[in-house]
Amino acid sequence: MSEKIIKSDEEWKKFLTDEQFYVTRKKGTERPFSGEYYKLDEDGIYKCICCGNPLFKSDSKFDSGCGWPSYTEPISKEAVVYEEDRTHGMIRTEVRCGKCDAHLGHVFDDGPGPDSARFCINSVSLNFDKK
Ligand code: FE
C-alpha cells in the first residue's frame, strides 16, 4: 500500500470548505437528505475530497433511504480503513479513507449486496468523477 498522506489541520483548511473540514477531519456528519450526491444516479467514481483516492463506484451505489449516499462495497479493499466508533451511545464502524484517514461515514450490516454491507457516506467527503 502507498504512503499515508498526513497534513495538519491548518494545511487541510487551506483547500477544504468549513463543512468539508468539519466532516472529514473532525468526524462530522452532514444533515441527512442534504448532500449533493445523495440522489445522484450517474456513472462514475466517487473519490476522497481530501486526497483524490478512488473510494466507491457508482455501480455499488443504491438508494437506502437513509439520507446519505449508500454503497454496497468500496472500490477496493485497500481504498478504505475501519475503526470502531463508540460515540453517541452506539457501537458503529467508522469508515475512513485508506490514504489520508478522512472520515467518510459508517458501515452497517443491513445492505442489499452479498456482503450485506451498507456504506453510509457523507456527500461532502466525496468528489464525483463522471465517466
Ligand atoms: Fe483521502
PDB file of C-alpha atoms and ligand atoms in Angstrom:
ATOM      1  CA  MET A   1       0.000   0.000   0.000  1.00  0.00           C
ATOM      2  CA  SER A   2       1.166   3.502  -0.770  1.00  0.00           C
ATOM      3  CA  GLU A   3       2.289   6.040   1.796  1.00  0.00           C
ATOM      4  CA  LYS A   4      -0.296   7.707   4.001  1.00  0.00           C
ATOM      5  CA  ILE A   5      -0.997  11.365   3.471  1.00  0.00           C
ATOM      6  CA  ILE A   6      -0.604  13.290   6.700  1.00  0.00           C
ATOM      7  CA  LYS A   7      -1.357  17.006   6.989  1.00  0.00           C
ATOM      8  CA  SER A   8      -2.026  19.404   9.843  1.00  0.00           C
ATOM      9  CA  ASP A   9      -5.466  20.952  10.360  1.00  0.00           C
ATOM     10  CA  GLU A  10      -4.109  24.234   9.028  1.00  0.00           C
ATOM     11  CA  GLU A  11      -2.951  22.572   5.834  1.00  0.00           C
ATOM     12  CA  TRP A  12      -6.290  20.811   5.287  1.00  0.00           C
ATOM     13  CA  LYS A  13      -8.164  24.069   5.879  1.00  0.00           C
ATOM     14  CA  LYS A  14      -6.308  25.706   3.021  1.00  0.00           C
ATOM     15  CA  PHE A  15      -8.298  23.785   0.418  1.00  0.00           C
ATOM     16  CA  LEU A  16     -11.329  22.364   2.205  1.00  0.00           C
ATOM     17  CA  THR A  17     -14.510  24.285   2.892  1.00  0.00           C
ATOM     18  CA  ASP A  18     -15.551  24.607   6.538  1.00  0.00           C
ATOM     19  CA  GLU A  19     -18.089  21.816   6.133  1.00  0.00           C
ATOM     20  CA  GLN A  20     -15.665  19.518   4.305  1.00  0.00           C
ATOM     21  CA  PHE A  21     -13.094  20.101   7.025  1.00  0.00           C
ATOM     22  CA  TYR A  22     -15.577  19.520   9.822  1.00  0.00           C
ATOM     23  CA  VAL A  23     -16.867  16.241   8.354  1.00  0.00           C
ATOM     24  CA  THR A  24     -13.626  14.705   7.092  1.00  0.00           C
ATOM     25  CA  ARG A  25     -11.145  15.841   9.704  1.00  0.00           C
ATOM     26  CA  LYS A  26     -13.419  16.222  12.759  1.00  0.00           C
ATOM     27  CA  LYS A  27     -15.744  13.248  12.196  1.00  0.00           C
ATOM     28  CA  GLY A  28     -18.726  15.435  11.485  1.00  0.00           C
ATOM     29  CA  THR A  29     -21.933  14.435   9.760  1.00  0.00           C
ATOM     30  CA  GLU A  30     -23.793  16.376   7.105  1.00  0.00           C
ATOM     31  CA  ARG A  31     -27.538  16.773   7.548  1.00  0.00           C
ATOM     32  CA  PRO A  32     -29.436  13.798   6.087  1.00  0.00           C
ATOM     33  CA  PHE A  33     -31.044  14.288   2.669  1.00  0.00           C
ATOM     34  CA  SER A  34     -28.949  17.437   2.196  1.00  0.00           C
ATOM     35  CA  GLY A  35     -25.875  16.156   0.374  1.00  0.00           C
ATOM     36  CA  GLU A  36     -25.282  16.815  -3.302  1.00  0.00           C
ATOM     37  CA  TYR A  37     -24.647  13.123  -4.072  1.00  0.00           C
ATOM     38  CA  TYR A  38     -27.490  11.594  -2.109  1.00  0.00           C
ATOM     39  CA  LYS A  39     -29.726  11.314  -5.157  1.00  0.00           C
ATOM     40  CA  LEU A  40     -27.091  11.269  -7.862  1.00  0.00           C
ATOM     41  CA  ASP A  41     -27.500   8.326 -10.221  1.00  0.00           C
ATOM     42  CA  GLU A  42     -24.781   8.715 -12.839  1.00  0.00           C
ATOM     43  CA  ASP A  43     -21.891   6.513 -13.915  1.00  0.00           C
ATOM     44  CA  GLY A  44     -18.558   7.380 -12.421  1.00  0.00           C
ATOM     45  CA  ILE A  45     -16.257   7.128  -9.473  1.00  0.00           C
ATOM     46  CA  TYR A  46     -16.524   8.765  -6.071  1.00  0.00           C
ATOM     47  CA  LYS A  47     -13.166   9.959  -4.761  1.00  0.00           C
ATOM     48  CA  CYS A  48     -11.920  11.304  -1.457  1.00  0.00           C
ATOM     49  CA  ILE A  49     -12.435  15.079  -1.281  1.00  0.00           C
ATOM     50  CA  CYS A  50      -9.200  15.424   0.691  1.00  0.00           C
ATOM     51  CA  CYS A  51      -6.727  13.378  -1.345  1.00  0.00           C
ATOM     52  CA  GLY A  52      -8.450  12.123  -4.518  1.00  0.00           C
ATOM     53  CA  ASN A  53      -8.207   8.460  -3.552  1.00  0.00           C
ATOM     54  CA  PRO A  54     -10.865   6.483  -5.523  1.00  0.00           C
ATOM     55  CA  LEU A  55     -13.349   5.117  -2.973  1.00  0.00           C
ATOM     56  CA  PHE A  56     -16.635   3.936  -4.477  1.00  0.00           C
ATOM     57  CA  LYS A  57     -18.009   3.074  -7.910  1.00  0.00           C
ATOM     58  CA  SER A  58     -21.421   4.273  -8.990  1.00  0.00           C
ATOM     59  CA  ASP A  59     -22.256   0.588  -9.718  1.00  0.00           C
ATOM     60  CA  SER A  60     -22.283  -0.112  -5.994  1.00  0.00           C
ATOM     61  CA  LYS A  61     -24.449   2.901  -5.093  1.00  0.00           C
ATOM     62  CA  PHE A  62     -28.009   2.235  -4.055  1.00  0.00           C
ATOM     63  CA  ASP A  63     -30.901   4.152  -2.559  1.00  0.00           C
ATOM     64  CA  SER A  64     -31.014   3.088   1.074  1.00  0.00           C
ATOM     65  CA  GLY A  65     -33.460   5.784   2.115  1.00  0.00           C
ATOM     66  CA  CYS A  66     -31.130   6.747   4.973  1.00  0.00           C
ATOM     67  CA  GLY A  67     -30.405  10.255   3.705  1.00  0.00           C
ATOM     68  CA  TRP A  68     -26.778   9.773   2.726  1.00  0.00           C
ATOM     69  CA  PRO A  69     -25.145   8.252  -0.356  1.00  0.00           C
ATOM     70  CA  SER A  70     -25.008   4.500   0.228  1.00  0.00           C
ATOM     71  CA  TYR A  71     -22.821   1.825  -1.322  1.00  0.00           C
ATOM     72  CA  THR A  72     -22.603  -1.952  -1.036  1.00  0.00           C
ATOM     73  CA  GLU A  73     -18.805  -2.044  -1.201  1.00  0.00           C
ATOM     74  CA  PRO A  74     -15.690   0.110  -1.607  1.00  0.00           C
ATOM     75  CA  ILE A  75     -13.881   0.208  -4.960  1.00  0.00           C
ATOM     76  CA  SER A  76     -11.127  -1.976  -3.475  1.00  0.00           C
ATOM     77  CA  LYS A  77     -10.233  -3.485  -0.119  1.00  0.00           C
ATOM     78  CA  GLU A  78      -7.393  -1.022   0.342  1.00  0.00           C
ATOM     79  CA  ALA A  79      -9.484   2.031  -0.505  1.00  0.00           C
ATOM     80  CA  VAL A  80     -10.885   2.406   2.992  1.00  0.00           C
ATOM     81  CA  VAL A  81      -9.942   1.580   6.570  1.00  0.00           C
ATOM     82  CA  TYR A  82     -12.220   0.839   9.503  1.00  0.00           C
ATOM     83  CA  GLU A  83     -12.303   1.856  13.118  1.00  0.00           C
ATOM     84  CA  GLU A  84     -14.653   1.110  15.979  1.00  0.00           C
ATOM     85  CA  ASP A  85     -16.655   4.203  16.886  1.00  0.00           C
ATOM     86  CA  ARG A  86     -18.274   4.278  20.322  1.00  0.00           C
ATOM     87  CA  THR A  87     -19.504   7.880  20.229  1.00  0.00           C
ATOM     88  CA  HIS A  88     -23.158   8.963  20.567  1.00  0.00           C
ATOM     89  CA  GLY A  89     -24.037   5.925  22.711  1.00  0.00           C
ATOM     90  CA  MET A  90     -23.704   3.457  19.843  1.00  0.00           C
ATOM     91  CA  ILE A  91     -21.119   0.996  18.665  1.00  0.00           C
ATOM     92  CA  ARG A  92     -20.575   1.631  14.981  1.00  0.00           C
ATOM     93  CA  THR A  93     -17.869   1.005  12.451  1.00  0.00           C
ATOM     94  CA  GLU A  94     -16.367   4.174  11.140  1.00  0.00           C
ATOM     95  CA  VAL A  95     -15.152   4.225   7.525  1.00  0.00           C
ATOM     96  CA  ARG A  96     -12.117   6.318   6.629  1.00  0.00           C
ATOM     97  CA  CYS A  97     -10.101   6.984   3.513  1.00  0.00           C
ATOM     98  CA  GLY A  98      -7.302   4.424   3.334  1.00  0.00           C
ATOM     99  CA  LYS A  99      -4.866   7.023   2.114  1.00  0.00           C
ATOM    100  CA  CYS A 100      -5.458  10.156   4.199  1.00  0.00           C
ATOM    101  CA  ASP A 101      -7.683   8.926   7.050  1.00  0.00           C
ATOM    102  CA  ALA A 102     -10.510  11.306   6.139  1.00  0.00           C
ATOM    103  CA  HIS A 103     -13.707  10.434   7.984  1.00  0.00           C
ATOM    104  CA  LEU A 104     -16.190   9.272   5.343  1.00  0.00           C
ATOM    105  CA  GLY A 105     -19.091   7.788   7.291  1.00  0.00           C
ATOM    106  CA  HIS A 106     -20.055   4.429   8.746  1.00  0.00           C
ATOM    107  CA  VAL A 107     -20.703   0.913   7.523  1.00  0.00           C
ATOM    108  CA  PHE A 108     -23.723  -1.113   8.666  1.00  0.00           C
ATOM    109  CA  ASP A 109     -24.653  -4.738   8.048  1.00  0.00           C
ATOM    110  CA  ASP A 110     -28.130  -4.320   6.589  1.00  0.00           C
ATOM    111  CA  GLY A 111     -27.231  -3.685   2.956  1.00  0.00           C
ATOM    112  CA  PRO A 112     -28.700  -5.431  -0.099  1.00  0.00           C
ATOM    113  CA  GLY A 113     -25.474  -6.892  -1.542  1.00  0.00           C
ATOM    114  CA  PRO A 114     -23.858 -10.312  -0.977  1.00  0.00           C
ATOM    115  CA  ASP A 115     -21.829  -8.950   1.952  1.00  0.00           C
ATOM    116  CA  SER A 116     -24.885  -7.195   3.421  1.00  0.00           C
ATOM    117  CA  ALA A 117     -22.786  -4.053   3.809  1.00  0.00           C
ATOM    118  CA  ARG A 118     -24.287  -0.591   3.688  1.00  0.00           C
ATOM    119  CA  PHE A 119     -21.643   2.081   3.460  1.00  0.00           C
ATOM    120  CA  CYS A 120     -23.365   5.253   4.582  1.00  0.00           C
ATOM    121  CA  ILE A 121     -21.145   8.081   3.389  1.00  0.00           C
ATOM    122  CA  ASN A 122     -21.231  11.863   3.669  1.00  0.00           C
ATOM    123  CA  SER A 123     -21.501  13.621   0.294  1.00  0.00           C
ATOM    124  CA  VAL A 124     -19.128  16.341   1.407  1.00  0.00           C
ATOM    125  CA  SER A 125     -16.327  13.835   1.914  1.00  0.00           C
ATOM    126  CA  LEU A 126     -16.637  12.797  -1.735  1.00  0.00           C
ATOM    127  CA  ASN A 127     -15.851  14.229  -5.138  1.00  0.00           C
ATOM    128  CA  PHE A 128     -17.695  12.641  -8.063  1.00  0.00           C
ATOM    129  CA  ASP A 129     -15.803  11.917 -11.249  1.00  0.00           C
ATOM    130  CA  LYS A 130     -18.283  11.398 -14.048  1.00  0.00           C
ATOM    131  CA  LYS A 131     -17.429   8.644 -16.513  1.00  0.00           C
TER     132      LYS A 131
HETATM  133 FE    FE B   1      -8.351  10.662   1.327  1.00  0.00          FE
END
